[in-house]
Coordinates of C-alpha atoms in Angstrom, one line a residue:
M1 CA -42.9 10.8 113.8
T2 CA -39.8 12.5 115.0
D3 CA -37.7 9.4 114.3
A4 CA -35.5 9.9 111.3
L5 CA -36.4 6.5 109.7
A6 CA -40.1 7.2 110.0
I7 CA -39.8 10.7 108.5
A8 CA -37.7 9.3 105.6
R9 CA -40.2 6.6 104.9
E10 CA -43.1 9.2 104.8
L11 CA -41.1 11.5 102.5
I12 CA -40.2 8.6 100.1
R13 CA -43.9 7.7 99.8
C14 CA -44.5 11.1 98.2
P15 CA -43.6 10.6 94.5
S16 CA -42.1 14.1 94.2
V17 CA -40.4 13.8 90.8
T18 CA -39.4 17.3 89.7
P19 CA -41.4 19.5 89.5
A20 CA -44.1 17.7 91.5
D21 CA -44.2 18.1 95.3
A22 CA -46.7 15.3 95.9
G23 CA -47.0 16.3 99.5
A24 CA -43.4 16.0 100.6
L25 CA -43.1 19.6 101.8
G26 CA -46.4 19.1 103.7
V27 CA -44.8 16.4 105.7
L28 CA -42.0 18.7 106.8
E29 CA -44.4 21.7 107.4
R30 CA -46.5 19.7 109.8
L31 CA -43.6 18.5 111.9
L32 CA -41.9 21.9 111.9
K33 CA -45.0 23.7 113.0
E34 CA -45.6 21.2 115.8
A35 CA -42.1 21.9 117.0
G36 CA -42.7 25.7 117.1
F37 CA -41.0 26.7 113.9
E38 CA -42.3 29.6 111.8
V39 CA -42.9 28.0 108.5
H40 CA -43.3 29.6 105.1
R41 CA -44.3 27.9 101.9
V42 CA -43.2 30.0 98.9
T43 CA -44.0 29.3 95.2
F44 CA -41.8 30.7 92.5
S45 CA -42.5 30.7 88.7
E46 CA -41.0 32.0 85.5
P47 CA -42.2 31.9 81.9
G48 CA -41.5 28.6 80.3
T49 CA -40.8 26.8 83.5
A50 CA -42.9 24.9 86.0
D51 CA -44.1 26.5 89.3
I52 CA -42.0 25.2 92.2
D53 CA -43.1 25.0 95.8
N54 CA -40.4 25.7 98.4
L55 CA -40.2 25.8 102.2
Y56 CA -38.4 28.0 104.7
A57 CA -38.8 27.4 108.5
R58 CA -37.0 29.0 111.4
I59 CA -37.0 28.9 115.1
G60 CA -35.2 31.6 117.0
S61 CA -34.5 35.2 115.9
E62 CA -30.9 35.9 116.8
A63 CA -27.4 34.7 115.8
P64 CA -25.7 32.3 115.6
H65 CA -27.9 31.0 112.9
I66 CA -27.4 27.5 111.4
T67 CA -29.5 26.3 108.5
F68 CA -30.0 22.8 107.1
A69 CA -30.6 22.9 103.4
G70 CA -31.9 20.3 101.0
H71 CA -34.3 19.2 98.3
T72 CA -37.3 17.0 98.4
D73 CA -37.6 16.6 94.6
V74 CA -36.1 13.4 93.1
V75 CA -35.2 12.1 89.7
P76 CA -37.6 9.7 87.8
P77 CA -37.5 6.1 89.0
G78 CA -36.9 4.6 85.6
D79 CA -38.4 1.2 85.1
E80 CA -40.4 0.7 88.3
G81 CA -40.8 -2.9 87.5
A82 CA -37.1 -3.4 87.9
W83 CA -37.1 -2.2 91.5
S84 CA -36.9 -5.0 94.2
L85 CA -39.4 -3.0 96.2
G86 CA -41.6 -0.2 95.0
A87 CA -39.8 2.9 93.9
F88 CA -41.9 5.0 96.3
S89 CA -42.7 2.3 98.8
G90 CA -40.3 3.4 101.6
E91 CA -40.0 -0.2 102.6
V92 CA -37.2 -1.6 104.8
K93 CA -35.6 -4.9 104.0
D94 CA -32.4 -6.5 105.3
G95 CA -31.4 -3.4 107.1
Y96 CA -31.9 -1.0 104.1
L97 CA -34.5 1.7 103.4
Y98 CA -35.5 1.4 99.7
G99 CA -37.0 4.1 97.5
R100 CA -36.2 7.0 95.2
G101 CA -34.7 9.7 97.4
A102 CA -33.6 7.4 100.2
V103 CA -30.0 8.7 99.6
D104 CA -30.5 11.7 97.5
M105 CA -31.7 13.3 99.6
K106 CA -34.9 12.7 101.6
G107 CA -32.9 10.5 103.9
G108 CA -30.6 13.4 104.7
I109 CA -33.4 15.8 105.3
A110 CA -35.1 13.3 107.6
C111 CA -31.9 13.0 109.7
S112 CA -31.4 16.7 110.0
L113 CA -35.0 17.3 111.0
A114 CA -35.0 14.4 113.5
A115 CA -31.8 15.8 115.0
A116 CA -33.1 19.3 115.3
L117 CA -36.4 18.2 116.9
A118 CA -34.6 16.0 119.4
Y119 CA -32.2 18.9 120.2
L120 CA -35.0 21.3 120.8
R121 CA -36.9 18.9 123.0
D122 CA -33.8 18.6 125.2
H123 CA -33.3 22.4 125.3
G124 CA -36.8 23.7 126.1
S125 CA -37.6 24.5 122.4
K126 CA -34.8 27.0 122.3
P127 CA -31.5 26.8 120.5
R128 CA -29.6 28.2 123.4
E129 CA -30.4 28.8 127.1
D130 CA -29.8 32.5 126.8
G131 CA -32.5 32.7 124.2
K132 CA -30.1 33.4 121.4
G133 CA -29.4 31.3 118.4
S134 CA -31.5 30.1 115.4
I135 CA -32.1 26.9 113.5
S136 CA -33.7 26.9 110.1
F137 CA -34.5 24.7 107.2
L138 CA -34.1 25.8 103.6
I139 CA -35.9 23.2 101.4
T140 CA -36.5 23.3 97.7
G141 CA -38.4 21.2 95.1
D142 CA -36.2 22.2 92.1
E143 CA -32.7 20.8 92.5
E144 CA -32.8 17.8 90.2
D145 CA -33.8 19.8 87.2
V146 CA -33.1 23.3 86.0
S147 CA -32.7 24.9 89.4
I148 CA -34.4 28.1 88.4
N149 CA -37.4 28.4 90.8
G150 CA -35.8 26.8 93.8
T151 CA -32.9 27.6 96.1
V152 CA -31.7 30.7 94.1
K153 CA -35.0 32.5 94.5
L154 CA -35.6 31.2 98.0
L155 CA -32.4 32.6 99.2
Q156 CA -33.2 36.0 97.5
W157 CA -36.6 35.9 99.1
A158 CA -35.1 35.2 102.5
A159 CA -32.5 38.0 102.1
E160 CA -35.3 40.5 101.2
R161 CA -37.0 39.5 104.5
G162 CA -33.8 40.4 106.4
E163 CA -32.8 36.7 107.0
T164 CA -29.0 36.2 107.4
F165 CA -27.3 32.8 107.8
D166 CA -24.1 32.2 109.6
H167 CA -23.5 28.6 108.5
C168 CA -25.2 25.9 106.4
V169 CA -25.2 22.1 106.3
L170 CA -26.4 20.7 103.1
G171 CA -27.5 17.1 103.4
E172 CA -26.3 15.8 100.0
P173 CA -24.9 12.3 100.0
S174 CA -21.3 13.3 100.3
N175 CA -19.8 10.0 101.7
Q176 CA -18.1 7.8 99.1
E177 CA -17.9 4.4 100.8
V178 CA -18.7 4.6 104.5
M179 CA -20.2 7.1 106.8
G180 CA -17.7 9.7 107.9
D181 CA -15.2 9.4 105.0
C182 CA -15.9 12.7 103.2
I183 CA -17.2 16.3 103.7
K184 CA -17.7 18.4 100.6
I185 CA -16.3 21.9 101.3
G186 CA -16.5 23.1 97.7
R187 CA -17.4 22.3 94.1
R188 CA -15.8 23.0 90.8
G189 CA -17.6 25.3 88.4
S190 CA -19.3 24.0 85.3
Q191 CA -19.3 25.7 81.9
S192 CA -20.6 24.2 78.7
G193 CA -20.1 25.3 75.1
M194 CA -20.3 24.4 71.5
L195 CA -17.3 24.6 69.2
V196 CA -18.4 25.6 65.7
V197 CA -16.2 25.2 62.6
E198 CA -17.3 26.7 59.3
G199 CA -16.5 25.0 56.1
K200 CA -17.9 25.0 52.6
Q201 CA -20.2 22.3 51.3
G202 CA -19.3 20.5 48.1
H203 CA -19.1 17.2 46.3
V204 CA -16.5 14.8 47.6
A205 CA -15.3 14.2 44.0
Y206 CA -14.3 17.9 43.8
P207 CA -12.7 18.6 47.2
H208 CA -10.8 21.7 45.8
R209 CA -14.2 23.4 45.4
A210 CA -15.2 22.8 49.1
A211 CA -13.7 23.2 52.5
N212 CA -14.1 20.2 54.7
P213 CA -14.6 21.2 58.4
V214 CA -14.2 17.6 59.7
P215 CA -10.4 17.4 59.7
D216 CA -10.3 21.0 61.1
I217 CA -12.7 20.3 64.0
S218 CA -10.6 17.2 64.8
R219 CA -7.5 19.2 65.0
L220 CA -9.2 21.8 67.2
I221 CA -10.6 19.2 69.6
V222 CA -7.1 17.9 70.1
A223 CA -5.6 21.3 70.5
L224 CA -8.2 22.4 73.1
S225 CA -8.1 19.1 75.0
D226 CA -4.4 18.3 75.2
E227 CA -3.0 21.3 77.0
P228 CA -4.0 21.4 80.7
L229 CA -6.0 24.4 81.7
D230 CA -4.1 24.5 85.0
R231 CA -2.3 22.2 87.5
G232 CA -4.9 22.4 90.2
S233 CA -4.9 24.4 93.4
A234 CA -4.5 23.9 97.2
Q235 CA -8.1 22.6 97.5
F236 CA -9.0 21.6 94.0
Q237 CA -7.9 19.0 91.4
P238 CA -6.9 20.3 87.9
S239 CA -9.7 21.8 85.7
N240 CA -10.8 19.5 82.9
L241 CA -12.2 20.3 79.4
E242 CA -14.1 17.3 78.0
F243 CA -15.7 17.0 74.6
T244 CA -18.9 15.1 74.7
S245 CA -20.2 14.9 71.1
V246 CA -19.3 15.8 67.5
D247 CA -21.9 16.4 64.8
V248 CA -21.9 17.5 61.2
G249 CA -25.5 16.9 60.4
N250 CA -24.7 15.0 57.2
A251 CA -26.7 12.0 56.1
A252 CA -24.9 11.7 52.7
S253 CA -21.6 9.9 52.1
N254 CA -20.8 11.9 48.9
V255 CA -21.2 15.4 50.3
I256 CA -18.6 17.4 52.2
P257 CA -20.5 19.1 55.0
G258 CA -20.7 22.9 55.4
S259 CA -20.0 23.0 59.1
A260 CA -19.2 20.9 62.1
R261 CA -20.0 21.2 65.8
A262 CA -18.7 19.7 69.0
K263 CA -20.2 20.0 72.5
F264 CA -17.9 20.2 75.5
N265 CA -18.0 20.8 79.2
I266 CA -15.4 22.3 81.5
R267 CA -15.2 21.5 85.2
Y268 CA -13.0 24.3 86.5
N269 CA -11.4 25.2 89.8
D270 CA -10.6 28.4 91.7
C271 CA -7.7 29.2 89.4
H272 CA -10.4 30.7 87.1
T273 CA -13.5 32.8 87.1
Q274 CA -16.1 32.1 84.5
E275 CA -14.9 35.2 82.5
S276 CA -11.2 34.3 82.7
L277 CA -11.9 30.7 81.8
R278 CA -13.8 31.7 78.7
A279 CA -11.0 34.1 77.7
L280 CA -8.3 31.4 78.1
V281 CA -10.2 28.9 75.9
E282 CA -11.0 31.6 73.3
E283 CA -7.3 32.6 73.0
R284 CA -6.2 28.9 72.7
L285 CA -8.8 28.5 69.9
R286 CA -7.5 31.6 68.1
V287 CA -4.0 30.3 68.1
A288 CA -5.0 26.8 67.0
C289 CA -7.1 28.2 64.1
G290 CA -4.3 30.4 62.8
N291 CA -5.2 32.3 59.6
R292 CA -6.9 29.4 57.9
I293 CA -9.6 27.7 60.1
R294 CA -12.8 29.6 60.7
A295 CA -14.2 28.7 64.1
H296 CA -15.9 30.1 67.2
I297 CA -17.4 29.0 70.5
D298 CA -21.1 29.5 71.5
W299 CA -21.0 29.6 75.3
L300 CA -24.0 28.3 77.1
P301 CA -25.4 30.2 80.2
S302 CA -24.1 28.8 83.5
N303 CA -24.9 29.5 87.1
S304 CA -22.6 26.8 88.3
N305 CA -19.6 28.8 89.6
V306 CA -16.8 27.4 91.6
F307 CA -17.0 27.9 95.4
L308 CA -14.9 27.0 98.4
T309 CA -15.6 27.0 102.2
K310 CA -12.1 27.4 103.5
P311 CA -11.1 25.0 106.4
G312 CA -11.6 26.7 109.7
P313 CA -13.6 26.6 112.9
F314 CA -16.9 25.5 111.3
T315 CA -15.3 22.7 109.3
D316 CA -13.3 21.7 112.4
L317 CA -16.5 21.5 114.4
A318 CA -18.1 19.3 111.8
V319 CA -15.0 17.0 111.6
G320 CA -15.1 16.7 115.3
A321 CA -18.7 15.7 115.4
I322 CA -18.2 13.1 112.7
E323 CA -15.1 11.7 114.2
A324 CA -16.8 11.4 117.6
V325 CA -19.5 9.2 116.2
T326 CA -17.7 7.2 113.4
G327 CA -14.1 7.2 114.6
R328 CA -13.1 8.5 111.2
K329 CA -11.6 11.8 110.3
P330 CA -13.3 12.8 107.0
E331 CA -11.5 14.0 104.0
L332 CA -12.3 17.7 103.1
S333 CA -13.1 17.2 99.4
T334 CA -14.1 19.4 96.4
T335 CA -14.7 16.6 93.9
G336 CA -17.9 15.7 92.2
G337 CA -20.7 17.5 90.3
T338 CA -22.7 20.5 91.2
S339 CA -25.2 21.1 94.0
D340 CA -27.3 23.9 95.4
A341 CA -24.3 24.7 97.7
R342 CA -23.0 26.8 94.8
F343 CA -25.9 29.2 95.5
I344 CA -25.8 29.0 99.3
S345 CA -22.1 29.8 99.3
S346 CA -22.8 33.4 98.3
Y347 CA -24.8 33.9 101.6
C348 CA -22.7 31.9 104.1
P349 CA -20.1 29.2 104.5
V350 CA -21.6 25.8 103.5
I351 CA -20.5 22.2 103.9
E352 CA -22.1 19.1 102.4
F353 CA -22.5 16.1 104.5
G354 CA -25.1 13.4 104.2
L355 CA -25.5 9.7 103.6
V356 CA -23.3 7.3 101.5
G357 CA -24.0 8.1 97.8
Q358 CA -23.3 4.8 96.1
T359 CA -26.9 4.1 94.9
M360 CA -28.2 7.6 94.2
H361 CA -30.2 7.9 91.0
Q362 CA -30.0 4.1 90.5
I363 CA -32.6 1.4 90.4
D364 CA -33.0 0.2 94.0
E365 CA -31.7 3.4 95.6
R366 CA -31.3 2.5 99.2
A367 CA -29.8 3.8 102.5
A368 CA -28.6 1.6 105.4
V369 CA -30.9 2.0 108.4
A370 CA -27.7 2.1 110.5
D371 CA -26.4 5.0 108.4
I372 CA -29.6 7.0 108.9
A373 CA -29.2 6.6 112.7
T374 CA -25.5 7.5 112.5
L375 CA -26.2 10.6 110.4
T376 CA -28.9 11.8 112.8
T377 CA -26.5 11.4 115.7
I378 CA -23.8 13.4 113.8
Y379 CA -26.2 16.2 113.1
R380 CA -27.2 16.3 116.7
G381 CA -23.5 16.5 117.6
I382 CA -23.1 19.4 115.3
L383 CA -25.9 21.3 116.9
D384 CA -24.6 20.5 120.4
K385 CA -21.2 21.9 119.5
Y386 CA -22.6 24.8 117.5
F387 CA -24.6 26.2 120.3
A388 CA -22.4 25.1 123.2

């Protein structure tokens, strides 16, 4: 059961659609305890949200401390009848492991666990010969949903216990096309909001008695979208404001609506903080409104801040381990959506490196068996170099 493919198959067979655990953490707990890890199962809750089970396991008590992070929860399978093999079958066919979570990210967790167990077997169950060094696993069941009772609180819990991390590898599916083509060293922040334009309701036959917000919100959408927020930075592409819906809540064709709303999302880089970004957009709105248009922005709460692990010895170590196995020098990328790395980055430098992500969240999600073997070898190489 220390083989990565076998672990991945057992994890996939646990239908752990958020917030259900369905036994997935129990699989990890058993294997980690057998290997000598001190294992903690911690449940967090909050009014109005589901209770979430999490796992933290560590072997060793001194620095340097490397932690492997991940999540065992998965998105719903969709139409299970559309899958070539069962969504939670964990079956292998034509060189691919099928099942929800094969790529995102039970496969990555299985590889890191198999690599750590193999490393410890070869080193007398100790990270280093001098007795120093620590390996840990930080696993949540709350990444694919609201991310309230998962990694955020697990990190706080660990800090209160005196746990400190030197570096983290998060096994999200970072590779774009082939194994070894990409390491994520940062992510853009995410901020959503609602543009609200106030008008005056009235009959379309008497427009002088009304104030139509539809043309006004159209002008404001163009004004806020057209001018770039920045030109990008050394590690990040330019920030982007994207409107995603416009609504006036009007079912009648002969009534001028009283207000109009437009949802938007901004993916922003390290040229901004959340506060400075909001201030910039608010100022642009003020200018675009002039003295005539009445509009404001309702900002939605966000814990998706921008973060960056600057290139240095740790990223060089990971690049070297990847290149040694694949022959490819991976790109250091900051593209893509959000992940739990945004929380981990407040505690230690973190990189994301996992399987190829082309089928994540899709029907017939699958990972190449050869890629699972490759990723396990890469993780083992990272441990060898880290504790050398």
